[in-house]
PDB file of C-alpha atoms in Angstrom:
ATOM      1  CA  UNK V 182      -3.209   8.673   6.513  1.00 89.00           C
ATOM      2  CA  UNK V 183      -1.451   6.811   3.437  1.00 96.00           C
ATOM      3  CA  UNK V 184      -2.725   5.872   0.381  1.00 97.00           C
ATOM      4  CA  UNK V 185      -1.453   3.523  -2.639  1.00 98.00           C
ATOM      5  CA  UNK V 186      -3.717   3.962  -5.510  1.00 97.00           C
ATOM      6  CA  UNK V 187      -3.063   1.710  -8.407  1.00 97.00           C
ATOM      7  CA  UNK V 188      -4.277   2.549 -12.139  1.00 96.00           C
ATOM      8  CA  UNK V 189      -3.837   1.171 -15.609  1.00 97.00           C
ATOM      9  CA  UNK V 190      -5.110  -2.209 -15.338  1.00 95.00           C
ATOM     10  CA  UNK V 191      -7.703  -3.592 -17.879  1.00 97.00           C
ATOM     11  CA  UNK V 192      -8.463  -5.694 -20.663  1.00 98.00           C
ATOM     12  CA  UNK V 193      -4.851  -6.912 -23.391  1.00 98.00           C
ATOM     13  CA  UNK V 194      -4.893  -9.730 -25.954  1.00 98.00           C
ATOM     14  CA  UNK V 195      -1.593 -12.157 -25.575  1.00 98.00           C
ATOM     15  CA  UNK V 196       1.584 -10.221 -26.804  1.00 98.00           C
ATOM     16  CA  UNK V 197       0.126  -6.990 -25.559  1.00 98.00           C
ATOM     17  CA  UNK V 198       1.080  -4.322 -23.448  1.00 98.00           C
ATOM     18  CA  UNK V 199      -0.110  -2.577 -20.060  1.00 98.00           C
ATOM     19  CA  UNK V 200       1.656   0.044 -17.701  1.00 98.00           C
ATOM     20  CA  UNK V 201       0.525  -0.259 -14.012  1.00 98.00           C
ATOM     21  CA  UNK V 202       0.944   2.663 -11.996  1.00 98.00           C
ATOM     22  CA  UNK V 203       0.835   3.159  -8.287  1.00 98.00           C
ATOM     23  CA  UNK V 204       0.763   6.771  -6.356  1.00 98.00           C
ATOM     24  CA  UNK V 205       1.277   7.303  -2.653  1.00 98.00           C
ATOM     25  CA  UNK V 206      -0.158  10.042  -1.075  1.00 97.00           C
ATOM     26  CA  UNK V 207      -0.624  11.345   2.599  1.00 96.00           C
ATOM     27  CA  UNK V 208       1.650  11.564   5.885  1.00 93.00           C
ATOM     28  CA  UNK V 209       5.166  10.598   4.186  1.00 96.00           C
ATOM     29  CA  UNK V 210       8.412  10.778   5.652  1.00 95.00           C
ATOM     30  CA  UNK V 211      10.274   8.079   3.245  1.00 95.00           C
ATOM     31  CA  UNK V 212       9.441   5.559   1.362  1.00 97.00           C
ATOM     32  CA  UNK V 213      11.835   2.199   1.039  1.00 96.00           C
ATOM     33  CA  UNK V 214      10.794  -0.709  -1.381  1.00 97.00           C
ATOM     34  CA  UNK V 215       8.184  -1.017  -3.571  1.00 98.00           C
ATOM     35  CA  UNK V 216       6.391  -3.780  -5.274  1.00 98.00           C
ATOM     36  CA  UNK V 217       3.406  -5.501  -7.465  1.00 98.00           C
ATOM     37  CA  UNK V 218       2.250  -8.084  -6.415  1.00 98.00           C
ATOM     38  CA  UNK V 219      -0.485 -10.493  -8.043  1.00 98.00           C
ATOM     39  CA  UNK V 220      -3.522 -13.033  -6.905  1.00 98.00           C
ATOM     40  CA  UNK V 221      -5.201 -14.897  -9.564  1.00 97.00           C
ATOM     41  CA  UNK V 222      -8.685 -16.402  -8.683  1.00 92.00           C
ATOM     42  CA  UNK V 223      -8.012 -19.403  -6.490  1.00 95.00           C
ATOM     43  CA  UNK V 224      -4.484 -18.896  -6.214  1.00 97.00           C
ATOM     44  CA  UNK V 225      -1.924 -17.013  -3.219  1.00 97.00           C
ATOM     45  CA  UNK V 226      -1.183 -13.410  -3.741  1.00 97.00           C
ATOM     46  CA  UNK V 227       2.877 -13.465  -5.161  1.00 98.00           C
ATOM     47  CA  UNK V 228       5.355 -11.209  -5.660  1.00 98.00           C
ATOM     48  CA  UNK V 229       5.953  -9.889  -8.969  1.00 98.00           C
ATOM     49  CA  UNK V 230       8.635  -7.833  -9.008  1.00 98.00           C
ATOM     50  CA  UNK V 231      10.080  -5.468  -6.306  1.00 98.00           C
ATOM     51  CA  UNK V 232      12.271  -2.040  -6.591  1.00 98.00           C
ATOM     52  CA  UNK V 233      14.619  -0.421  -3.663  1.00 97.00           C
ATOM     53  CA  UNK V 234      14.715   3.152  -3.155  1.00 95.00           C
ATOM     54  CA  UNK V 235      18.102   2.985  -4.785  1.00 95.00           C
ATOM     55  CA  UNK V 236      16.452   1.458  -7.933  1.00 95.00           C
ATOM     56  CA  UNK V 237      17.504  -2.292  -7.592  1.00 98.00           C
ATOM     57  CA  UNK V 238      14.723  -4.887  -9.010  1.00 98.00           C
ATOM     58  CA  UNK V 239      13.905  -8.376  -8.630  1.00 98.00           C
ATOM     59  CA  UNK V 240      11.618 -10.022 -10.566  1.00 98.00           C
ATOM     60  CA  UNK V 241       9.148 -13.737 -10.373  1.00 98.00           C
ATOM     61  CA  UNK V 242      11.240 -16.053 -12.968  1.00 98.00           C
ATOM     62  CA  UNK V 243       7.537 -15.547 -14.620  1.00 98.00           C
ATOM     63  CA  UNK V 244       7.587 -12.325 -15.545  1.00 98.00           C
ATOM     64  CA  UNK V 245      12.114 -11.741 -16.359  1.00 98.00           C
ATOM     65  CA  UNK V 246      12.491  -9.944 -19.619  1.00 98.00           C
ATOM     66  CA  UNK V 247       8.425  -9.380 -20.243  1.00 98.00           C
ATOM     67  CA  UNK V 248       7.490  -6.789 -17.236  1.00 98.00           C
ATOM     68  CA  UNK V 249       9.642  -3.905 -16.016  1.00 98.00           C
ATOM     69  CA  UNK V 250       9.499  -2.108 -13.007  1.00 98.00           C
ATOM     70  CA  UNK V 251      10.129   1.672 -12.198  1.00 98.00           C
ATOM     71  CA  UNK V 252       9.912   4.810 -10.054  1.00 98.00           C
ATOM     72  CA  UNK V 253      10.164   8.290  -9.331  1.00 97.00           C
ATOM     73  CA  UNK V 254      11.113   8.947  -5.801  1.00 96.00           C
ATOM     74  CA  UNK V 255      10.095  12.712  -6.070  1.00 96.00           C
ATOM     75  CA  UNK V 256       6.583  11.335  -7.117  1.00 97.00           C
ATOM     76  CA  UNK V 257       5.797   9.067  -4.938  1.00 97.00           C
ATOM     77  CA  UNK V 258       5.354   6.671  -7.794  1.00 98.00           C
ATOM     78  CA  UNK V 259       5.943   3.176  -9.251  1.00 98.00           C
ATOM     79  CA  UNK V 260       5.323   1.445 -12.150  1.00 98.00           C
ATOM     80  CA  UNK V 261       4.832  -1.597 -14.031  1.00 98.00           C
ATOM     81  CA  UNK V 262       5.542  -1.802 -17.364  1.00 98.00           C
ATOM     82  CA  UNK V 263       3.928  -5.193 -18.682  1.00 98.00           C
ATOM     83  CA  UNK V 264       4.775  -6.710 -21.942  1.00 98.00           C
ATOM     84  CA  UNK V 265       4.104  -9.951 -23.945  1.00 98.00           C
ATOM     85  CA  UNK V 266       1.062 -10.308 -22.109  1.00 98.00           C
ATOM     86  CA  UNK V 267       0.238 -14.156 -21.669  1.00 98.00           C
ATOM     87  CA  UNK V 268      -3.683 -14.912 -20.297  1.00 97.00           C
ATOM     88  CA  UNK V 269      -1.363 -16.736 -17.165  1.00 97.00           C
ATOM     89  CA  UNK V 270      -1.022 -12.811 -16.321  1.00 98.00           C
ATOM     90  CA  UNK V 271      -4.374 -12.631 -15.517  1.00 98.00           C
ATOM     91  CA  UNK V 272      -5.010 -11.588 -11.727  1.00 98.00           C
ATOM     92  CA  UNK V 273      -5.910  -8.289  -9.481  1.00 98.00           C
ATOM     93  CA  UNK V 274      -2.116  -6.536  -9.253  1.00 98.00           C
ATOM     94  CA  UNK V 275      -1.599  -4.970  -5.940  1.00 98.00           C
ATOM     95  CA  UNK V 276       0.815  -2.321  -5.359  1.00 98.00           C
ATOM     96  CA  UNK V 277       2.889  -2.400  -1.951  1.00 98.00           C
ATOM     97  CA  UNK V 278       5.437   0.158  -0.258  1.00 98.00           C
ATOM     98  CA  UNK V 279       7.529   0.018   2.630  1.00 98.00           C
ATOM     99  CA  UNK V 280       6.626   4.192   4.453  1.00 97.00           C
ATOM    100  CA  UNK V 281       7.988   5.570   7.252  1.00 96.00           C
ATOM    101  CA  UNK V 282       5.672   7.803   7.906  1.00 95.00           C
ATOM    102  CA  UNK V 283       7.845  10.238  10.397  1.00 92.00           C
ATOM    103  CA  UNK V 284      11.319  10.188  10.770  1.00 88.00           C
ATOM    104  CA  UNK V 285      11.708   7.971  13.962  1.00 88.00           C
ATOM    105  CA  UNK V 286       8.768   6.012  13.139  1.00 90.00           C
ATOM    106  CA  UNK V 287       9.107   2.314  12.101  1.00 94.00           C
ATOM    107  CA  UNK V 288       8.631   1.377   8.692  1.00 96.00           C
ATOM    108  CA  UNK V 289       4.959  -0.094   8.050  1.00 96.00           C
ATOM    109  CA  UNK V 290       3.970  -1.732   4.645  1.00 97.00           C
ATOM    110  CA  UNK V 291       1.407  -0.711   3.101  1.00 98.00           C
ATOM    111  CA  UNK V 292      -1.113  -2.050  -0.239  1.00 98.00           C
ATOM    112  CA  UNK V 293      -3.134  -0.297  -2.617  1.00 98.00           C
ATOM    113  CA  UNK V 294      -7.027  -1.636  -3.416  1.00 97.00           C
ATOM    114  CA  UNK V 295      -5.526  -3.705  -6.662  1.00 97.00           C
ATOM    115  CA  UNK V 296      -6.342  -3.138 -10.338  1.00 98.00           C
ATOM    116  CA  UNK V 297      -7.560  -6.151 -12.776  1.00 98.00           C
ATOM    117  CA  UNK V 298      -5.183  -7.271 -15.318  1.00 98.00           C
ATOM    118  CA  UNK V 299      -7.372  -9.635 -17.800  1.00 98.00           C
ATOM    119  CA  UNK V 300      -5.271 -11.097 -20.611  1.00 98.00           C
ATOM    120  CA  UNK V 301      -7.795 -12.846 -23.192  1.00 97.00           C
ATOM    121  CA  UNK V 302      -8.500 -13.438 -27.086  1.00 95.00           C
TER     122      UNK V 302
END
């Protein structure tokens, strides 16, 4: 079994900071991309930013130069550095990862349960 358990959501004020992190755990072989993702009340889940295994990143044109994203391959981790919080940032953030779970195995995404983000005053 695979898990993706996110942590470090919560409560900023606009201009803050929060740093998202999500651990994978279980039957692992390799582990490709990762990503956040984010679903505001009413709205589709979208991508926030995305990381290879190599370390490239690509970001929503919402979040360039305020949110930064990371891992540590020997982990099992990624993570979401979030600055200059805006209350637009509010949503549930989702973390995602391409696993191959054995080597011949086909690469499966998986998500994580989500942790709240609430930006507010």
């Amino acid at each position: 079994q695979v898990q993706l358990v996110e942590s470090g959501g919560g409560l900023a004020q606009p201009g803050g900071s929060l740093r998202l992190s999500c651990a994978a755990s279980g039957s692992i072989a390799s582990i490709n991309g990762m990503g956040w993702y984010r679903q505001a009340p009413g709205k589709e889940r979208e991508l926030v930013a995305r990381i290879t295994s190599l370390g490239s990143t690509n970001y929503a044109d919402s979040v360039k130069g305020r949110f930064t994203i990371s891992r540590d391959n020997a982990k099992r981790m990624a993570y979401l550095q979030m600055n200059s919080l805006k209350p637009e940032d509010t949503a549930v953030y989702y973390c995602n990862a391409d696993i191959r779970r054995s080597f011949g195995d086909r690469v499966s995404a998986y998500w994580g349960q989500g942790t709240q983000v609430t930006v507010s005053s």
